[in-house]
Short mmCIF file of C-alpha atoms in Angstrom, two decimals:
data_model
loop_
_atom_site.label_atom_id
_atom_site.label_comp_id
_atom_site.label_asym_id
_atom_site.label_seq_id
_atom_site.Cartn_x
_atom_site.Cartn_y
_atom_site.Cartn_z
CA MET A 48 -41.53 7.44 56.58
CA LYS A 49 -40.19 7.85 59.86
CA LYS A 50 -37.33 5.37 59.37
CA LEU A 51 -36.28 6.63 54.87
CA LEU A 52 -36.59 10.10 56.92
CA LEU A 53 -33.38 8.82 60.21
CA ILE A 54 -32.03 7.16 56.83
CA ILE A 55 -31.83 9.92 54.51
CA LEU A 56 -30.67 12.37 57.29
CA THR A 57 -27.72 9.80 57.70
CA LEU A 58 -26.60 10.30 54.38
CA ILE A 59 -27.75 14.54 54.78
CA ILE A 60 -25.00 13.91 57.31
CA ALA A 61 -22.28 11.59 56.04
CA THR A 62 -22.34 13.02 52.79
CA SER A 63 -21.16 16.55 54.71
CA LEU A 64 -18.62 15.01 56.53
CA THR A 65 -16.74 13.89 53.90
CA VAL A 66 -16.60 16.64 51.69
CA ASP A 67 -13.02 17.80 50.51
CA LYS A 68 -11.85 20.53 51.84
CA PRO A 69 -8.34 21.75 49.45
CA ALA A 70 -5.51 23.97 50.56
CA TYR A 71 -6.09 25.74 47.42
CA LEU A 72 -7.65 25.54 44.28
CA ILE A 73 -6.03 27.64 41.18
CA TYR A 74 -7.67 29.80 38.58
CA ASN A 75 -6.92 30.97 35.67
CA SER A 76 -7.24 35.43 34.34
CA ALA A 77 -10.81 34.86 34.07
CA GLY A 78 -11.45 32.57 37.42
CA LYS A 79 -12.14 29.73 35.50
CA SER A 80 -10.90 26.66 37.56
CA ASN A 81 -7.44 25.16 36.74
CA LYS A 82 -5.44 22.15 37.24
CA TYR A 83 -1.81 21.98 38.71
CA GLN A 84 0.13 20.59 35.60
CA LYS A 85 -1.33 23.15 33.44
CA MET A 86 -0.02 25.62 35.31
CA ILE A 87 3.42 23.67 35.15
CA LYS A 88 2.96 22.91 31.46
CA SER A 89 2.36 27.16 31.29
CA CYS A 90 4.61 28.52 33.47
CA ALA A 91 7.95 25.99 31.49
CA LYS A 92 6.81 28.30 28.27
CA ALA A 93 7.50 31.62 30.18
CA ASP A 94 11.23 33.12 29.90
CA ILE A 95 9.79 35.14 33.45
CA ILE A 96 8.01 34.08 36.48
CA LEU A 97 6.55 36.28 39.25
CA PHE A 98 5.30 34.13 42.02
CA GLY A 99 3.22 36.61 43.94
CA GLU A 100 3.16 35.32 47.48
CA LEU A 101 1.39 35.70 50.84
CA HIS A 102 4.10 36.07 52.73
CA ASN A 103 3.22 33.97 56.07
CA ASN A 104 1.15 31.90 54.29
CA PRO A 105 2.81 27.79 54.58
CA ILE A 106 0.34 26.96 51.20
CA CYS A 107 2.15 29.94 48.84
CA HIS A 108 6.10 28.62 50.50
CA TRP A 109 4.55 24.52 50.30
CA LEU A 110 3.90 25.51 46.42
CA GLU A 111 6.65 27.72 45.41
CA PHE A 112 9.03 24.76 46.42
CA SER A 113 7.08 22.09 44.46
CA LEU A 114 6.63 24.07 41.72
CA THR A 115 10.32 25.20 41.92
CA LYS A 116 11.50 21.50 41.89
CA ASP A 117 8.69 20.18 38.88
CA LEU A 118 10.15 23.17 36.33
CA HIS A 119 13.75 22.19 37.25
CA LYS A 120 12.68 18.63 36.34
CA ALA A 121 10.66 19.95 33.18
CA LYS A 122 13.06 23.12 31.86
CA SER A 123 15.72 19.99 32.36
CA GLY A 124 17.77 22.38 35.55
CA ASN A 125 17.29 25.46 32.62
CA ILE A 126 15.81 27.74 35.83
CA ILE A 127 17.21 30.63 36.98
CA LEU A 128 16.12 31.64 41.13
CA GLY A 129 16.01 34.66 42.42
CA ALA A 130 13.84 36.54 45.55
CA GLU A 131 12.74 39.76 46.88
CA MET A 132 13.38 38.55 50.39
CA PHE A 133 17.25 39.29 49.83
CA GLU A 134 18.61 42.34 49.28
CA SER A 135 21.36 42.52 46.47
CA ASP A 136 24.43 43.27 48.80
CA ASN A 137 24.02 40.23 50.27
CA GLN A 138 24.65 38.26 46.50
CA LEU A 139 28.89 37.92 47.83
CA ILE A 140 27.91 35.86 50.56
CA LEU A 141 24.88 33.96 49.07
CA ASP A 142 26.88 33.00 46.02
CA GLU A 143 29.19 31.50 48.88
CA TYR A 144 26.97 29.21 50.28
CA LEU A 145 25.56 27.88 47.07
CA SER A 146 29.26 27.46 46.00
CA GLY A 147 30.23 25.22 49.39
CA LEU A 148 32.69 27.87 50.25
CA ILE A 149 31.16 29.24 53.68
CA LYS A 150 29.70 27.61 56.07
CA GLU A 151 25.54 27.27 56.65
CA ARG A 152 26.13 29.05 59.54
CA ASN A 153 27.77 32.05 58.62
CA PHE A 154 25.54 32.35 55.99
CA GLU A 155 22.66 32.47 58.46
CA ASN A 156 24.40 34.34 60.76
CA GLU A 157 25.64 37.21 58.36
CA ALA A 158 22.79 37.98 55.73
CA LYS A 159 20.77 39.55 56.07
CA LEU A 160 17.66 37.38 56.13
CA TRP A 161 14.10 37.40 56.83
CA ASN A 162 12.44 35.69 60.02
CA ASN A 163 10.88 33.23 58.39
CA TYR A 164 13.86 31.94 56.11
CA THR A 165 14.21 28.43 58.35
CA THR A 166 10.46 27.78 57.18
CA ASP A 167 9.92 29.58 54.64
CA TYR A 168 12.63 29.92 52.37
CA LYS A 169 15.55 27.86 52.91
CA PRO A 170 13.97 24.54 51.24
CA ILE A 171 14.32 26.92 48.28
CA VAL A 172 18.11 28.13 48.78
CA GLU A 173 19.03 24.72 49.70
CA PHE A 174 17.06 22.99 46.51
CA ALA A 175 19.51 25.65 44.58
CA LYS A 176 22.72 24.60 46.52
CA GLU A 177 21.71 21.19 46.21
CA ASN A 178 21.23 21.65 42.08
CA GLU A 179 23.83 24.37 42.17
CA LEU A 180 21.46 26.74 40.30
CA THR A 181 21.97 30.76 40.77
CA PHE A 182 19.97 32.16 43.18
CA VAL A 183 19.74 36.15 42.66
CA ALA A 184 19.39 38.88 45.56
CA THR A 185 17.08 41.03 43.65
CA ASN A 186 16.04 43.48 46.27
CA ILE A 187 16.54 46.86 47.18
CA PRO A 188 19.08 47.22 49.95
CA ARG A 189 16.67 48.82 52.47
CA ARG A 190 18.79 51.83 53.39
CA TYR A 191 18.64 53.26 50.20
CA ALA A 192 14.52 52.37 49.59
CA ALA A 193 14.76 54.50 53.47
CA LEU A 194 16.71 57.30 51.44
CA VAL A 195 14.04 57.46 48.45
CA ASN A 196 11.45 57.17 51.29
CA SER A 197 13.51 60.59 52.99
CA GLU A 198 14.82 62.61 49.79
CA GLY A 199 12.95 60.98 46.73
CA PHE A 200 15.23 59.77 43.76
CA GLU A 201 17.14 62.49 44.31
CA GLY A 202 19.33 60.93 47.32
CA LEU A 203 20.37 58.14 44.63
CA ASP A 204 22.20 60.36 43.15
CA LYS A 205 24.74 60.84 46.63
CA LEU A 206 25.41 57.20 46.58
CA SER A 207 29.48 55.75 45.91
CA ASP A 208 29.87 54.38 42.77
CA ASP A 209 29.68 50.85 44.60
CA ALA A 210 27.04 50.85 46.25
CA LYS A 211 24.96 52.21 42.97
CA SER A 212 26.23 48.99 41.53
CA LEU A 213 23.35 47.81 44.13
CA ILE A 214 20.80 49.59 42.10
CA PRO A 215 19.41 49.95 38.37
CA PRO A 216 21.00 52.34 36.56
CA LEU A 217 20.30 55.95 37.50
CA PRO A 218 17.58 57.57 36.88
CA ILE A 219 15.15 55.31 37.72
CA LEU A 220 11.96 55.16 35.42
CA TYR A 221 8.84 56.54 37.62
CA ASP A 222 5.43 56.41 36.66
CA GLU A 223 3.14 57.99 39.21
CA ASN A 224 -0.12 57.28 38.03
CA LEU A 225 0.43 53.24 37.81
CA PRO A 226 -2.27 52.59 40.32
CA CYS A 227 0.81 50.84 42.76
CA TYR A 228 2.12 53.54 43.70
CA LYS A 229 -0.73 56.00 43.46
CA ASN A 230 -3.15 53.70 45.98
CA ILE A 231 -0.12 52.67 48.52
CA ALA A 232 -0.43 55.48 51.28
CA GLU A 233 -3.79 55.22 51.04
CA ASN A 234 -3.20 50.76 51.78
CA ILE A 235 -1.39 51.32 54.37
CA GLY A 236 -3.38 54.03 56.08
CA MET A 237 -1.93 57.37 55.82
CA MET A 238 -2.86 60.67 54.92
CA PRO A 239 0.21 62.36 53.92
CA ASN A 240 1.16 65.47 52.23
CA LYS A 241 1.72 65.64 47.79
CA ASN A 242 5.53 65.52 48.32
CA THR A 243 5.32 62.36 50.92
CA LEU A 244 3.25 60.68 49.14
CA ASN A 245 5.14 60.99 45.64
CA ASN A 246 8.36 59.54 48.11
CA ILE A 247 6.54 57.16 49.71
CA GLY A 248 5.23 55.73 46.08
CA LYS A 249 9.23 55.91 45.04
CA ALA A 250 10.32 54.45 47.58
CA GLN A 251 7.69 50.99 46.48
CA ALA A 252 8.37 51.63 42.80
CA VAL A 253 12.57 51.69 43.56
CA LYS A 254 11.98 48.52 44.72
CA ASP A 255 10.29 46.75 41.52
CA ALA A 256 12.86 49.18 39.65
CA THR A 257 15.46 47.02 41.01
CA MET A 258 14.47 43.52 40.89
CA ALA A 259 13.38 44.22 37.62
CA HIS A 260 17.31 45.53 37.52
CA PHE A 261 18.34 41.83 38.37
CA ILE A 262 16.18 39.74 37.24
CA TYR A 263 16.79 40.95 33.55
CA LYS A 264 20.68 41.66 34.12
CA ASN A 265 20.92 37.01 35.12
CA PHE A 266 18.29 36.04 32.75
CA LYS A 267 19.76 34.03 30.14
CA LYS A 268 18.00 33.03 27.12
CA GLY A 269 15.88 28.95 27.10
CA ASN A 270 15.81 29.25 31.09
CA THR A 271 13.36 30.30 33.00
CA PHE A 272 13.62 32.82 35.65
CA ILE A 273 11.66 31.82 38.88
CA HIS A 274 11.27 35.31 41.16
CA PHE A 275 9.38 34.92 44.72
CA ASN A 276 8.08 38.41 45.56
CA GLY A 277 5.25 39.65 47.84
CA ARG A 278 2.03 39.62 45.56
CA TYR A 279 1.42 43.71 45.37
CA HIS A 280 5.66 43.15 43.60
CA SER A 281 3.22 41.83 40.66
CA ASP A 282 -0.30 41.56 40.92
CA ASN A 283 -2.25 43.34 38.22
CA PHE A 284 0.64 42.53 35.64
CA SER A 285 2.34 46.47 36.71
CA SER A 286 5.14 46.86 39.27
CA ILE A 287 7.87 44.68 38.37
CA VAL A 288 6.10 43.76 35.39
CA TRP A 289 5.90 47.22 34.55
CA TYR A 290 9.73 47.87 34.64
CA LEU A 291 10.69 44.38 33.02
CA ASN A 292 8.53 45.62 29.97
CA GLN A 293 10.29 48.64 29.42
CA LEU A 294 13.47 46.89 29.47
CA ASP A 295 12.64 44.34 27.37
CA SER A 296 8.93 44.41 26.07
CA THR A 297 9.49 40.92 23.84
CA LEU A 298 9.96 38.79 27.44
CA LYS A 299 7.61 36.27 27.98
CA ILE A 300 6.35 36.89 31.59
CA THR A 301 3.74 34.71 33.39
CA THR A 302 2.39 36.20 37.19
CA ILE A 303 0.81 34.06 40.12
CA SER A 304 -1.09 35.12 43.07
CA CYS A 305 -2.19 33.39 46.02
CA VAL A 306 -5.44 35.49 47.58
CA GLU A 307 -6.90 33.71 50.56
CA GLN A 308 -10.63 33.48 50.20
CA ASP A 309 -13.13 32.21 53.24
CA ASP A 310 -14.31 30.20 50.01
CA ILE A 311 -12.10 29.02 47.32
CA GLN A 312 -14.63 26.86 45.75
CA SER A 313 -16.11 30.21 44.25
CA PHE A 314 -14.02 32.77 42.26
CA GLU A 315 -14.15 35.72 44.03
CA GLU A 316 -14.54 38.78 40.98
CA LYS A 317 -12.20 41.15 42.82
CA ASN A 318 -9.59 38.74 42.43
CA LYS A 319 -10.34 38.06 38.30
CA GLY A 320 -7.65 39.78 36.11
CA ILE A 321 -4.75 40.10 39.08
CA ALA A 322 -2.32 37.83 37.01
CA ASP A 323 -2.19 34.64 34.75
CA PHE A 324 -2.89 32.43 37.72
CA ILE A 325 -4.90 33.20 41.13
CA ILE A 326 -4.01 30.52 43.91
CA ALA A 327 -6.92 30.71 46.08
CA ILE A 328 -6.11 29.57 49.78
CA PRO A 329 -8.33 29.70 52.70
CA SER A 330 -8.72 32.21 55.09
CA ASP A 331 -8.21 30.41 58.02
CA MET A 332 -5.12 29.02 56.62
CA THR A 333 -2.56 28.65 59.83
CA LYS A 334 0.22 31.00 59.51
CA THR A 335 3.61 30.80 59.46
CA TYR A 336 4.47 34.14 62.19
#
């Protein structure tokens, strides 16, 4: 009997040591398990993909790069890229680098690149360069978002015509009752007065509006525009999605959101419905910064 128990215990230990520890699992909006290839096939049918990342998560960045390469193949090269990480006033230098006009060191020294550019975004930029793809700098220059934060949308009226070419046409549409803006002060732990709260929401909205504007401006029928942004800018089919729908309600938009869970084998109810595809990543995944 002791020998039998020892064998059973050995088998249990051996089994526990060989359990898979996936780096991510994909779920659909309803929380049902999905395969990567199924997500790619669905994304290939979209006009616009909004990939909502966790900025410091290596799995997000690896999957962004993988999705870019696989959709480039699936769409016979008919993809357009864009990202929150590049501000619209950097479009010229980005174009100069992608076309081979300027050297890498000039681009990286003079463009306003995020601190994690080299590890997390450079592979996609280099892929765009090698394959002669359009890469759009979609975000509003941060100085103009700060202007809205201090003066509201009215502050944008003071800009020159050249400056206004870097933002959406004025006036900026705004729905203060959208949860993505209504709850933002709470999310950042502030208790502002009503006017300050409105401006905080507007500063977030002007980023979404600008990204939607430049995505739509550069979108071409027959292509799939892949846009990389923080998940808050596209979760719950709001934010950038809302602005894109104001521009063209016929667009086929697919959203992807990355979330962290202690146990990715069991989908957390709070993440249901936040995107078309939800990528669950272990909470203890290493970070890029």
